[in-house]
Backbone as a printed PyTorch tensor [residue, N CA C, xyz], in Angstrom:
tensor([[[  7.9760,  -0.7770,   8.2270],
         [  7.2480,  -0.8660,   6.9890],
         [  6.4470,   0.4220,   6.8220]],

        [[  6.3620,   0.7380,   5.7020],
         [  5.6440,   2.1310,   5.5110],
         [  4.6400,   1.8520,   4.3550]],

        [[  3.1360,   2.1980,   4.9750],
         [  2.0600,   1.9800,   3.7090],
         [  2.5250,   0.6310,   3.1970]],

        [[  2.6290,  -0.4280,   4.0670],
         [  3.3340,  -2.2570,   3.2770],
         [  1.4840,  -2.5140,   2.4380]],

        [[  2.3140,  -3.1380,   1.8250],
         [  1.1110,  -4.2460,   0.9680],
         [  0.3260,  -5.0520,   1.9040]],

        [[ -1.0810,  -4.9290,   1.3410],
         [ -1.9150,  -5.6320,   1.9320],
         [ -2.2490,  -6.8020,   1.3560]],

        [[ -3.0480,  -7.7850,   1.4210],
         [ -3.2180,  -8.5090,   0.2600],
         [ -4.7980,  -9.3200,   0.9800]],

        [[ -5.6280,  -8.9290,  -0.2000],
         [ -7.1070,  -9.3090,   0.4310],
         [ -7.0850, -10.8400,   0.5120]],

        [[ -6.6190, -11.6480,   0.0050],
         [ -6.8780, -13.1300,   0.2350],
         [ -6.2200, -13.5910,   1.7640]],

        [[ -5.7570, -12.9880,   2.6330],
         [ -4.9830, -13.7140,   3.7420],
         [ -6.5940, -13.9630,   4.0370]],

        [[ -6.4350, -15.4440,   4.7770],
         [ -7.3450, -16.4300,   5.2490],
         [ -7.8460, -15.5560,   6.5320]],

        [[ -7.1990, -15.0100,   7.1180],
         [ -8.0400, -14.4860,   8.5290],
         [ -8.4220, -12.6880,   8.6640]],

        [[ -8.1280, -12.2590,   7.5180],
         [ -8.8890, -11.0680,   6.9030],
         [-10.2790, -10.9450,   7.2580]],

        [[-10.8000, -10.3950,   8.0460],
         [-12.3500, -10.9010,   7.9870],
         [-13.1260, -10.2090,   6.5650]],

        [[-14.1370, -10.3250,   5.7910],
         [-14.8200,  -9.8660,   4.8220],
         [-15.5090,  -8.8310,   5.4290]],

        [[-15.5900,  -8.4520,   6.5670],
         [-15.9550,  -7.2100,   7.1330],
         [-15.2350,  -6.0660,   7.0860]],

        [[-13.9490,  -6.1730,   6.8840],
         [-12.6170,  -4.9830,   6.7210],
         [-12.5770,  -4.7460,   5.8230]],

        [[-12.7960,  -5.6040,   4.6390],
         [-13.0360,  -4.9970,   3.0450],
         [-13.9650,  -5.2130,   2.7160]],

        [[-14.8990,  -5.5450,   2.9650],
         [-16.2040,  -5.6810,   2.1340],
         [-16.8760,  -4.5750,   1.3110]],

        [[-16.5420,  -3.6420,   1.6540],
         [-16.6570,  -2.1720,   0.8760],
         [-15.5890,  -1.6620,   0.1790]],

        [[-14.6100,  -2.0960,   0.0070],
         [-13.4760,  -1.3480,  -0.1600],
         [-12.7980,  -1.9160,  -1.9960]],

        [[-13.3950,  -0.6520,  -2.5650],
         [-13.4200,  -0.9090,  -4.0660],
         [-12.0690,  -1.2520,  -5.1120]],

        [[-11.1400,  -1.5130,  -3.9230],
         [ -9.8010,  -1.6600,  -4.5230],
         [ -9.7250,  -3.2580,  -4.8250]],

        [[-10.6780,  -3.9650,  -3.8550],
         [-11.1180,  -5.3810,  -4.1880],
         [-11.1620,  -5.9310,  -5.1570]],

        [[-12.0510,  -5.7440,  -5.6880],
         [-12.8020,  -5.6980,  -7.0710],
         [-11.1270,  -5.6510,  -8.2340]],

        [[-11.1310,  -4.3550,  -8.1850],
         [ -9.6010,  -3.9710,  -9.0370],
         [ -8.6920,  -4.6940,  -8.9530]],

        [[ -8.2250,  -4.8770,  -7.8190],
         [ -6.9450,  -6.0190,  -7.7640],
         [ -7.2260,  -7.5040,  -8.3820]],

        [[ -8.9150,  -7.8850,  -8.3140],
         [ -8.9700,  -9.0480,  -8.1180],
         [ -8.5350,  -9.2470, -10.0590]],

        [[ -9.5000,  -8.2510, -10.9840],
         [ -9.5350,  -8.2630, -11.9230],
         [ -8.5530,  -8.3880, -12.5940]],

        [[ -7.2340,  -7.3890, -12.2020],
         [ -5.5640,  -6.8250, -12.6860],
         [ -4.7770,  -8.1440, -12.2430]],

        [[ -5.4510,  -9.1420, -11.3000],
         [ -4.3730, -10.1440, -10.8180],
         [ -5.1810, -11.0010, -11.7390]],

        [[ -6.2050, -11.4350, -12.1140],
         [ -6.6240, -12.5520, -12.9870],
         [ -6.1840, -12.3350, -14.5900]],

        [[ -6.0010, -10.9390, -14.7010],
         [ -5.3010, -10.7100, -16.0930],
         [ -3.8400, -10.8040, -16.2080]],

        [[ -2.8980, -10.4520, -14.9120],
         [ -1.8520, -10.9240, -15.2760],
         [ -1.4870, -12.3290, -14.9280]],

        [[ -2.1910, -12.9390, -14.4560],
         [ -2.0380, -14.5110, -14.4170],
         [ -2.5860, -15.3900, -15.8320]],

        [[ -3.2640, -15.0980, -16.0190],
         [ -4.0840, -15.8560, -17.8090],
         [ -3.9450, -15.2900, -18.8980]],

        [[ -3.9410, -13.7260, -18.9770],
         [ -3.8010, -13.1140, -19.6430],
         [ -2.7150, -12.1400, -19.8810]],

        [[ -1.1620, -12.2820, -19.8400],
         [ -0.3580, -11.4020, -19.4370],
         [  0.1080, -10.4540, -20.9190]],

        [[ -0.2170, -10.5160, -21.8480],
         [ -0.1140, -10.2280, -22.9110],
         [ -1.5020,  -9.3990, -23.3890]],

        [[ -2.4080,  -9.5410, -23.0590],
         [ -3.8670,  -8.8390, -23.2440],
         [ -3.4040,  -7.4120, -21.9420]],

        [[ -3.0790,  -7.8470, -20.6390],
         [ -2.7630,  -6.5180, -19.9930],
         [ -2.0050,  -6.0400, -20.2600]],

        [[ -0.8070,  -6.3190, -21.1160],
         [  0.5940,  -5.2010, -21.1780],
         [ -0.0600,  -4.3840, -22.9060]],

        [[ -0.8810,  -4.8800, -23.5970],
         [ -1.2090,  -4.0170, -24.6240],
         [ -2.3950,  -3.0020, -24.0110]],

        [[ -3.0470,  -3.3230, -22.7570],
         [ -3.7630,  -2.7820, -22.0990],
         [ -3.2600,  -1.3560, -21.4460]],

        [[ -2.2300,  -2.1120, -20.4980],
         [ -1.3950,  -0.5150, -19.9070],
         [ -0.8180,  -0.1510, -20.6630]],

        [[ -0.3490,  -0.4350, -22.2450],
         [  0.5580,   0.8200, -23.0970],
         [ -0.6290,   1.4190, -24.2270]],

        [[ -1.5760,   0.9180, -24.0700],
         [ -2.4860,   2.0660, -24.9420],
         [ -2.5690,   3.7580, -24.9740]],

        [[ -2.9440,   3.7370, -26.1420],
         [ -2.4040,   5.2410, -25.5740],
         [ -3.7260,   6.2130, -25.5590]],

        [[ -4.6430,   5.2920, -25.5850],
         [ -6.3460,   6.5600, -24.9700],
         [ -6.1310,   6.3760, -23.4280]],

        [[ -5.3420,   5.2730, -22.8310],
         [ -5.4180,   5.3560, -21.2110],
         [ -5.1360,   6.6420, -20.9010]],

        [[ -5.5570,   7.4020, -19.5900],
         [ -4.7640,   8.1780, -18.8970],
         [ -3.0930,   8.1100, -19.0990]],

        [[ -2.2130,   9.3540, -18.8640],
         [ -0.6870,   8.8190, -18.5460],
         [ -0.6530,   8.7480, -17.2720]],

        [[  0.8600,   8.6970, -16.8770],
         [  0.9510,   8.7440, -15.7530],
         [  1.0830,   9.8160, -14.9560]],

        [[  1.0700,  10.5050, -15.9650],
         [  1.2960,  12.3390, -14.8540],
         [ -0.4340,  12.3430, -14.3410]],

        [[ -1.0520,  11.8640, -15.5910],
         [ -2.5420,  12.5360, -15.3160],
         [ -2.7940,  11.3200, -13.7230]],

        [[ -2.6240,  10.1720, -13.8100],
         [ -2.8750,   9.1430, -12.7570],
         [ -2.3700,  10.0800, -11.1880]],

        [[ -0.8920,  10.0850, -11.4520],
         [ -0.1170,  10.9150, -10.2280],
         [ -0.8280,  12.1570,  -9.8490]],

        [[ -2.0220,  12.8530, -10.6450],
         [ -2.8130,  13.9080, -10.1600],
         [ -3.7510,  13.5890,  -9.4850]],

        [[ -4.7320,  12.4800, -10.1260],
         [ -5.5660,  11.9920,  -9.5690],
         [ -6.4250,  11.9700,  -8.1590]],

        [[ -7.2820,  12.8760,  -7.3310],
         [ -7.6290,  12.2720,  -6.2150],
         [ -8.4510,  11.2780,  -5.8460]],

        [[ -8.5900,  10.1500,  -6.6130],
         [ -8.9940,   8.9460,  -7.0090],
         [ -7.4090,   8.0400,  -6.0020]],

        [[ -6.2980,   8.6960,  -6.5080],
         [ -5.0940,   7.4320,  -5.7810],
         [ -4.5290,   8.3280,  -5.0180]],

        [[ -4.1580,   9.5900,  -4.6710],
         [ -3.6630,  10.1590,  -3.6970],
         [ -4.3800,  11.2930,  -3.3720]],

        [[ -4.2900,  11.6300,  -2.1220],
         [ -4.4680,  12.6440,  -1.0960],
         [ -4.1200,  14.4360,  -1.5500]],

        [[ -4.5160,  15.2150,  -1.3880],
         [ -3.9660,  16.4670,  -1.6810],
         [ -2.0480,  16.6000,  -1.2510]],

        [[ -2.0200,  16.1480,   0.1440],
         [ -0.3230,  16.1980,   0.4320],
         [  0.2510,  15.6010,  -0.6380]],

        [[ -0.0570,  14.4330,  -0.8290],
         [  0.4600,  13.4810,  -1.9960],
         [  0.4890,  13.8600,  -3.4460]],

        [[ -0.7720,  14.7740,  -3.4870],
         [ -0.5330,  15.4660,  -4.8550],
         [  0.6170,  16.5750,  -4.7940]],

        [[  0.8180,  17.5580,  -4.0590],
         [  1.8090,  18.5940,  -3.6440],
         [  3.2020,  17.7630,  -3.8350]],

        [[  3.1140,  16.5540,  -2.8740],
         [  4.6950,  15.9250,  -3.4840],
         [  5.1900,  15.3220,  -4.7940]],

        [[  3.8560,  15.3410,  -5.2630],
         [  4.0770,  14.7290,  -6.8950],
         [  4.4820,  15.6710,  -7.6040]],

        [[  4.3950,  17.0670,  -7.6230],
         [  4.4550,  18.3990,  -8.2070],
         [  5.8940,  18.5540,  -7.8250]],

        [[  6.5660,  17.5850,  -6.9410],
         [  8.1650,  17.9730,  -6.5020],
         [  9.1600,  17.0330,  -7.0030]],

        [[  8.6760,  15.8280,  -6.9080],
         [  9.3820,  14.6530,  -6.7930],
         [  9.1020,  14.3900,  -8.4580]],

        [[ 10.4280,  13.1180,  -8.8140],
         [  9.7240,  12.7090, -10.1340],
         [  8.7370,  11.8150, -10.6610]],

        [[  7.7360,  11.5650,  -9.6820],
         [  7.2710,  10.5220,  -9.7170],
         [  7.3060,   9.0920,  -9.6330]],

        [[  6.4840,   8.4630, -10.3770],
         [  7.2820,   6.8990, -10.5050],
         [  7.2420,   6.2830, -12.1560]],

        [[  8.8640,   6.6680, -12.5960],
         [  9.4250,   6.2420, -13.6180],
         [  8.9080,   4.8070, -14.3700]],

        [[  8.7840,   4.1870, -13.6670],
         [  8.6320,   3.1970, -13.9320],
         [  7.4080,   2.7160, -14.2310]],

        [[  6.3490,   3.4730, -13.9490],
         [  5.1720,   3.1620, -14.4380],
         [  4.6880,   4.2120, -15.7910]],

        [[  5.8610,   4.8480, -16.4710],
         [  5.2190,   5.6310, -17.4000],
         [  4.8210,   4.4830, -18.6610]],

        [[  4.0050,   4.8450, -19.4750],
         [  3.9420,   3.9290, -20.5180],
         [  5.2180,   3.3730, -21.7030]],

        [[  6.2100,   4.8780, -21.3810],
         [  7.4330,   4.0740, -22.2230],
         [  7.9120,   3.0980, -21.6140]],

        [[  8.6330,   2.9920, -20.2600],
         [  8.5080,   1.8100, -19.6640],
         [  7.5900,   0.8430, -19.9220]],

        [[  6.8030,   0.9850, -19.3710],
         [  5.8630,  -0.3600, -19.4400],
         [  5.6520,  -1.1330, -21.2480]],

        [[  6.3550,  -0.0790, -21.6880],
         [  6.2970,  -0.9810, -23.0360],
         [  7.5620,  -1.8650, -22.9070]],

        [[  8.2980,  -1.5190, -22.2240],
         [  9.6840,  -2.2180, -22.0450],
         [  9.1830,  -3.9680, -21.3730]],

        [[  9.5300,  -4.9740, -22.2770],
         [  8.6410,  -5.9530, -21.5610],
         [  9.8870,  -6.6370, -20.3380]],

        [[ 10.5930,  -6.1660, -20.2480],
         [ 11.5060,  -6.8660, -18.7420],
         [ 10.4880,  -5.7650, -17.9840]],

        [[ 10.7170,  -4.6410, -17.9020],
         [  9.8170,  -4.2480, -16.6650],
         [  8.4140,  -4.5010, -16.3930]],

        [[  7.8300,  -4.3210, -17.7810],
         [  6.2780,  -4.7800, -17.4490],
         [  5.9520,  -6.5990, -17.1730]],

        [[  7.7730,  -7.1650, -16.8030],
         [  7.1950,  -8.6430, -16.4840],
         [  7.8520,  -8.3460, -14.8540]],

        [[  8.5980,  -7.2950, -14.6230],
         [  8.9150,  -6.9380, -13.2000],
         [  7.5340,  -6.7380, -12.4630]],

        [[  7.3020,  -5.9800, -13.2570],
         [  6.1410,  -5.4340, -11.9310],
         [  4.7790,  -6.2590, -11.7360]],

        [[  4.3650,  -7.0870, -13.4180],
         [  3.6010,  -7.7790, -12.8920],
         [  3.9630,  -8.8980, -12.1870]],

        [[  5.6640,  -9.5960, -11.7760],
         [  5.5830, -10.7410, -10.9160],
         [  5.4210,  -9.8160,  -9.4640]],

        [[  5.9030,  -8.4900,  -8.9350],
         [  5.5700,  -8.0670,  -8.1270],
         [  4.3050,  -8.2170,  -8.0710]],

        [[  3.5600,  -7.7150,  -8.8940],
         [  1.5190,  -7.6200,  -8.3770],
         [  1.1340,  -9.0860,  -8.0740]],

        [[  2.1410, -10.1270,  -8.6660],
         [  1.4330, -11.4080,  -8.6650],
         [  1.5140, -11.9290,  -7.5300]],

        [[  2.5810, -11.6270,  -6.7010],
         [  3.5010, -11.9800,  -5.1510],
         [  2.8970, -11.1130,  -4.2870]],

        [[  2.4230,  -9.6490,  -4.6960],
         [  2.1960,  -9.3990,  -3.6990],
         [ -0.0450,  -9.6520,  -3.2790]],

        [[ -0.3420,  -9.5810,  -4.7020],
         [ -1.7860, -10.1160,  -4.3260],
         [ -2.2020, -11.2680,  -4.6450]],

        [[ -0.9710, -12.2470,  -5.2670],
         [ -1.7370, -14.2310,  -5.3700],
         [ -1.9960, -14.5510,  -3.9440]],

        [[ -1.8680, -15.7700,  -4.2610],
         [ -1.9640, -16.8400,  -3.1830],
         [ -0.9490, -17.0800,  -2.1120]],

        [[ -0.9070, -16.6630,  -1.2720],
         [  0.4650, -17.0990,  -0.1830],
         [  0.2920, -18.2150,   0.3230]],

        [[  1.2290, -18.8270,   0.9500],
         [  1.2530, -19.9170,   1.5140],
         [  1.2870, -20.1440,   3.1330]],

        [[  0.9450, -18.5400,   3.3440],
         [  1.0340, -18.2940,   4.6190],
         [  0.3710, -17.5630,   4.8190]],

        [[ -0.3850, -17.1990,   6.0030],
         [ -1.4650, -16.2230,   6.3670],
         [ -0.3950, -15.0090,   7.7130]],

        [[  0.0550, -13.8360,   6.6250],
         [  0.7490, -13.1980,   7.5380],
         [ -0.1310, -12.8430,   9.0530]],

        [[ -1.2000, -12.8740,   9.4470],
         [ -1.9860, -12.4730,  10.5300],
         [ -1.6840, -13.7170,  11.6370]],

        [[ -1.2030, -14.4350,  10.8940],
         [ -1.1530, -15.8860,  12.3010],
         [  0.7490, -15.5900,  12.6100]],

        [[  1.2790, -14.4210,  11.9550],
         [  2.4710, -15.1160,  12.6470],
         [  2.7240, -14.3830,  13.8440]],

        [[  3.8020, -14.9310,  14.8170],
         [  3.5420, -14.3960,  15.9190],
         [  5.2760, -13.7780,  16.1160]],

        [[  5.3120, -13.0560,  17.1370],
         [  6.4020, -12.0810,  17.0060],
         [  7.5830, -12.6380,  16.9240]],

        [[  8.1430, -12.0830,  15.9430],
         [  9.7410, -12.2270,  15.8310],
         [ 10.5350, -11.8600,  16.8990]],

        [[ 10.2730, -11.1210,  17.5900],
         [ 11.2740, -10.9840,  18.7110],
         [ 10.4700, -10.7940,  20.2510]],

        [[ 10.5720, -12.1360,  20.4010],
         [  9.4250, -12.5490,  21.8310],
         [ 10.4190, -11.7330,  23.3650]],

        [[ 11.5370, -11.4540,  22.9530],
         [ 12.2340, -11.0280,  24.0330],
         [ 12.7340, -10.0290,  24.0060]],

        [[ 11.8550,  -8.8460,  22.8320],
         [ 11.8850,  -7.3780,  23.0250],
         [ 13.3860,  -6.8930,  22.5190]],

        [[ 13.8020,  -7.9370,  21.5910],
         [ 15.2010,  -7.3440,  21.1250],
         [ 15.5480,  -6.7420,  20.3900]],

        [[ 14.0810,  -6.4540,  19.4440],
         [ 13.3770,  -5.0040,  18.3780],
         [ 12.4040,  -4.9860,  18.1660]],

        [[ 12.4590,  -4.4140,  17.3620],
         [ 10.3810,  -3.9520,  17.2640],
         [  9.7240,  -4.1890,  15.8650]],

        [[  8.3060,  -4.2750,  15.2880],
         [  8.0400,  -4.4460,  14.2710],
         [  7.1280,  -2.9470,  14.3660]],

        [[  7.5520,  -2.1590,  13.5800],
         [  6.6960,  -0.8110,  12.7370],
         [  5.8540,  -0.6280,  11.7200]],

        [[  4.4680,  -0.3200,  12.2230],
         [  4.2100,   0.1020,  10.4300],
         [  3.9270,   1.3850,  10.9380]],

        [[  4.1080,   2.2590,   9.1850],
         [  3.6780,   3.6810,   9.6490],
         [  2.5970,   4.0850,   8.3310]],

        [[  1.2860,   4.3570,   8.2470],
         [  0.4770,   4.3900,   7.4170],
         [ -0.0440,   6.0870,   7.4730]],

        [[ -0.3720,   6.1650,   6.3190],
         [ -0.9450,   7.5040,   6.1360],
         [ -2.9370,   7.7970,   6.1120]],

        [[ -3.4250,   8.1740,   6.9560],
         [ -5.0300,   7.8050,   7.6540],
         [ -5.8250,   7.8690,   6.1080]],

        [[ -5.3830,   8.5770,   5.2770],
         [ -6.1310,   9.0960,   4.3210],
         [ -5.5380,   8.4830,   2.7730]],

        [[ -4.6610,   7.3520,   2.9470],
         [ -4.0160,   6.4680,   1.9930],
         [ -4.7880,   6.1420,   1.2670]],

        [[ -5.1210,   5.7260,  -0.2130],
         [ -6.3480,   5.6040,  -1.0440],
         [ -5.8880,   4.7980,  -1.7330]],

        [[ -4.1400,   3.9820,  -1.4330],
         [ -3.8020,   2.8580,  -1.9710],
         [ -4.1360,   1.8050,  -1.2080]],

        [[ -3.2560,   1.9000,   0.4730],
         [ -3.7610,   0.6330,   0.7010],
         [ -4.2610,   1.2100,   1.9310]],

        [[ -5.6870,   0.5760,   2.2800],
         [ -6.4570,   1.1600,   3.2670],
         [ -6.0870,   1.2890,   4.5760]],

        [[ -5.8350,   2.1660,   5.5380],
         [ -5.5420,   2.5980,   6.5440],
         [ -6.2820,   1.7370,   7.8860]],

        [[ -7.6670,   1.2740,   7.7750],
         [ -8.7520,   0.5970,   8.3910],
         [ -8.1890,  -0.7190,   8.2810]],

        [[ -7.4670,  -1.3390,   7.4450],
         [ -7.0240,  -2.4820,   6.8980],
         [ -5.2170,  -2.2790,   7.8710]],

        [[ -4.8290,  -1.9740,   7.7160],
         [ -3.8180,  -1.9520,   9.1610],
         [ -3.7700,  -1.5790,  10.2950]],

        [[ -5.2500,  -0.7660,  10.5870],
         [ -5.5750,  -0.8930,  11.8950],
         [ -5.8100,  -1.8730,  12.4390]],

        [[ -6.7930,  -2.9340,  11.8390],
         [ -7.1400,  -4.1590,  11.6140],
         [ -5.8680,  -4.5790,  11.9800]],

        [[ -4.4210,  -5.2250,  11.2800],
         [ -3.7320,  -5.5900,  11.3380],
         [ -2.5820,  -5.4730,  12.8790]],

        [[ -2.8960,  -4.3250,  13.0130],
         [ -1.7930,  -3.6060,  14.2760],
         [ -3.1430,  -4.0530,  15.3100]],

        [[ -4.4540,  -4.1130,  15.4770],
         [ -4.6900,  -4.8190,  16.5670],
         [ -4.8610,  -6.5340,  17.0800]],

        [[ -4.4560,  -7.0180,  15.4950],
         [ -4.3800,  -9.0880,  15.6480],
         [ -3.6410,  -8.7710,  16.0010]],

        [[ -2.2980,  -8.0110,  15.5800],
         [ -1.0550,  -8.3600,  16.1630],
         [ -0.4820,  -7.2450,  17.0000]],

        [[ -0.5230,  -7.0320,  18.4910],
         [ -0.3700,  -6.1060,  19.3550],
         [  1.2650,  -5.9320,  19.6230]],

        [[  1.9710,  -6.9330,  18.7770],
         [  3.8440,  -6.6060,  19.0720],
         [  4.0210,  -5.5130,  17.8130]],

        [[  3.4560,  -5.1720,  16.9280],
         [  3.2130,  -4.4870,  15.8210],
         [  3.1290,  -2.7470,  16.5860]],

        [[  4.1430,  -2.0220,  16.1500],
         [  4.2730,  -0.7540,  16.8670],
         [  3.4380,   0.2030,  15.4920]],

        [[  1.8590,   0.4340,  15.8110],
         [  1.6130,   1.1310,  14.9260],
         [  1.4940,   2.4240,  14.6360]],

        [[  1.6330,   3.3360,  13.3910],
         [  1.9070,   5.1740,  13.6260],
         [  1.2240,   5.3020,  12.5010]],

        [[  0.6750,   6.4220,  12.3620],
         [ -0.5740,   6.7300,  11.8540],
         [ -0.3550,   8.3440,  11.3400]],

        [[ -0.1500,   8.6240,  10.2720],
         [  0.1620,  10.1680,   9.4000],
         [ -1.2590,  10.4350,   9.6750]],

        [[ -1.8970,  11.5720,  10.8250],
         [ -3.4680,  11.6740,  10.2470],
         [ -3.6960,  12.2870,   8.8500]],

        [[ -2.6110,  13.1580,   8.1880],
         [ -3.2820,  13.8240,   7.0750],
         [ -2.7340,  12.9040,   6.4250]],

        [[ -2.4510,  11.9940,   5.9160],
         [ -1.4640,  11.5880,   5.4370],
         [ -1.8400,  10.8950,   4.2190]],

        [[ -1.3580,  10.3180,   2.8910],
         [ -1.5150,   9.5580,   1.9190],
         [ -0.6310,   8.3670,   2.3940]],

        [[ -0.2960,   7.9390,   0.3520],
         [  0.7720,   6.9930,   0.1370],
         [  1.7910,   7.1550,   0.1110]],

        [[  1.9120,   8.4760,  -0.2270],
         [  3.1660,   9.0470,  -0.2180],
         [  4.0200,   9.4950,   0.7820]],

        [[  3.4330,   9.2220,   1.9330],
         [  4.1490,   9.7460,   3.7240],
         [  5.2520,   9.6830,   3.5620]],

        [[  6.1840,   8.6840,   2.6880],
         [  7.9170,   8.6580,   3.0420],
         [  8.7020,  10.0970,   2.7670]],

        [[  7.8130,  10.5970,   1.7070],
         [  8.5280,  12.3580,   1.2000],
         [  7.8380,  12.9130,   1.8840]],

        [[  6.9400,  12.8430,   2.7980],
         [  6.8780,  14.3980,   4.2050],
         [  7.7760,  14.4960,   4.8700]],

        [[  7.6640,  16.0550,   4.7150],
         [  8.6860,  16.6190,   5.8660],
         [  8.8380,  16.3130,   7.4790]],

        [[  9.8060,  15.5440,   7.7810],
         [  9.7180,  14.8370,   9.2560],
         [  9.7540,  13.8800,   9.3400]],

        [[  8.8060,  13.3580,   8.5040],
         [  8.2560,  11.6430,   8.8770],
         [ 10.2760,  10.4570,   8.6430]],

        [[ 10.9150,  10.9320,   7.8320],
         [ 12.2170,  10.2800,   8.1270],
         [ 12.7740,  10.2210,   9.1170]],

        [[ 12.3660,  11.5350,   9.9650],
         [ 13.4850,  11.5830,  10.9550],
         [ 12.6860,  11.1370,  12.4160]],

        [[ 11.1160,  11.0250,  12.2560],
         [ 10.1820,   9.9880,  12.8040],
         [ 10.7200,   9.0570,  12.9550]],

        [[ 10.5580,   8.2350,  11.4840],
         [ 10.4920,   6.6070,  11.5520],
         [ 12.2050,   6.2370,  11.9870]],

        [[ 13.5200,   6.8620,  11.8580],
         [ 14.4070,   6.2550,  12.5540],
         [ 14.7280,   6.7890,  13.7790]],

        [[ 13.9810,   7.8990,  14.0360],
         [ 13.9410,   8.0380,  16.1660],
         [ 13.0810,   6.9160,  16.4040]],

        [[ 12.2720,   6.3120,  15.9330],
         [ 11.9560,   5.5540,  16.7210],
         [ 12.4040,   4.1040,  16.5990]],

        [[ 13.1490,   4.1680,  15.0770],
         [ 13.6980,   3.0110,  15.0650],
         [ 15.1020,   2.5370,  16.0080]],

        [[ 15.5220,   3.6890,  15.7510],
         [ 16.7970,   3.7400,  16.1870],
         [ 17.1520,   3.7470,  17.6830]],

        [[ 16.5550,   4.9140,  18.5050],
         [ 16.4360,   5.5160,  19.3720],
         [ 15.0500,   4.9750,  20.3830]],

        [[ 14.0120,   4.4150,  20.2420],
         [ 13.0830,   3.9670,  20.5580],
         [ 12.3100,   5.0240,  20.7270]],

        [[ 12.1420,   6.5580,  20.1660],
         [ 11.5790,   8.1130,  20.6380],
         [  9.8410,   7.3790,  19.6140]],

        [[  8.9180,   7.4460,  20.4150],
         [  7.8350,   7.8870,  19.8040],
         [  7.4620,   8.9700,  19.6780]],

        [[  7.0170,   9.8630,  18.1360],
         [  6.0000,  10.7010,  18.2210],
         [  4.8330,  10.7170,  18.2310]],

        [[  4.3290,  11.5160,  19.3630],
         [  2.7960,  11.3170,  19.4580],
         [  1.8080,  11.8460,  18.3460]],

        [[  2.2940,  13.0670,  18.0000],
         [  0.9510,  13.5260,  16.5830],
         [  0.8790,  11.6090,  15.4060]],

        [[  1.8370,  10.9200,  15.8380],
         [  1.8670,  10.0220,  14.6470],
         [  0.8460,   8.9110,  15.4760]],

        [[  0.3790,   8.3720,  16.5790],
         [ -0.7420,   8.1500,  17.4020],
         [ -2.0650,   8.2170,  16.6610]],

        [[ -2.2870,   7.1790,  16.2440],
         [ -3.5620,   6.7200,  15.9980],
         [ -4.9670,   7.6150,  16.5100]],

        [[ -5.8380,   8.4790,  16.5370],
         [ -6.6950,   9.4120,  17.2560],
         [ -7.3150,   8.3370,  17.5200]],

        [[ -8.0220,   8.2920,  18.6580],
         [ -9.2830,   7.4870,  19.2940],
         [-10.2630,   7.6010,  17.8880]],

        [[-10.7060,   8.8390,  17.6970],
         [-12.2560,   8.5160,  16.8850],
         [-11.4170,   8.2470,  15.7750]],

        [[-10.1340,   7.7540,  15.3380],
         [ -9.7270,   7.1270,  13.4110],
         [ -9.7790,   5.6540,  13.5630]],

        [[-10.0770,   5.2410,  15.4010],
         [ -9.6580,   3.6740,  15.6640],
         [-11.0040,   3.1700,  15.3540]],

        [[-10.6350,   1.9750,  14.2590],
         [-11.9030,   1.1580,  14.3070],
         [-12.5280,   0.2270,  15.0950]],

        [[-13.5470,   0.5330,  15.4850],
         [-13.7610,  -1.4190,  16.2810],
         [-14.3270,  -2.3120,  15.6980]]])
């Protein structure tokens, strides 16, 4: 998993891992509007005094300087421009995505326990330290409830880690091959307690 979704309601989250963390607030608001209000937010995101999306993709508000450099390469994400999102199949795509990935689960991913108790693969995440989507402190958190969880850590890194140079040929040496790299090692002083 790379930079995976977090989702603040899992039951054993403590309110100490986010209690500061202003993306809270935002999600909670963007998920109560597309649940009651799904028609008030889609005239919302196609307005056109909002920011676009080039100006968002600049932003160091949602990404990192690396992350800005790859935005200047890559085409971004299509799918969130406002012509899209006027398109209402996609703007009902992505809000059942936001709805699945920050409603209510029926399961508290932190209680489950390893899929492969007899070491017959591995579970990965690989996060970027300086991610400003989904908090980095918040899967540290996660990679120490769950210690079968092989965690790697971009120190400069954003949201965007999958387009750095390397990090592909990272994440399947170690998928593949079982090769850890160490620069991808968590630093002692980034570990929270």
């Amino acid at each position: 998993m790379i930079a995976p979704v977090i989702n603040y309601n899992w039951a054993s989250l403590p309110e100490s891992v986010v209690r500061e963390d202003y993306r809270k607030r935002l999600i909670q608001w963007a998920l109560w509007l597309a649940k009651y209000s799904p028609g008030l937010l889609h005239w919302f995101v196609t307005q056109k005094w909002l920011p676009s999306n080039s100006v968002i993709e600049k932003n160091p508000a949602f990404f990192n300087t690396r992350d800005i450099d790859i935005l200047k390469i890559i085409p971004g994400f299509p799918m969130l421009t406002k012509e899209k999102l006027r398109e209402q199949v996609v703007f009902d795509t992505l809000r059942g995505d936001w709805m699945v990935a920050f409603g209510k689960w029926e399961f508290d991913p932190l209680k489950l326990s390893n899929p492969f108790p007899h070491n017959t693969s591995n579970v990965h995440i690989w996060q970027g330290y300086e991610d400003k989507v989904v908090p980095s402190q918040v899967q540290r958190f996660v990679s120490r409830t769950m210690p079968w969880i092989n965690y790697h850590e971009v120190p400069d890194g954003g949201h965007l880690i999958i387009h750095y140079s390397g990090l592909c040929e990272a994440v399947l040496r170690a998928l593949l091959l079982g090769e850890e790299n160490v620069s991808f090692r968590p630093r002692p002083d980034q570990i929270d307690t």
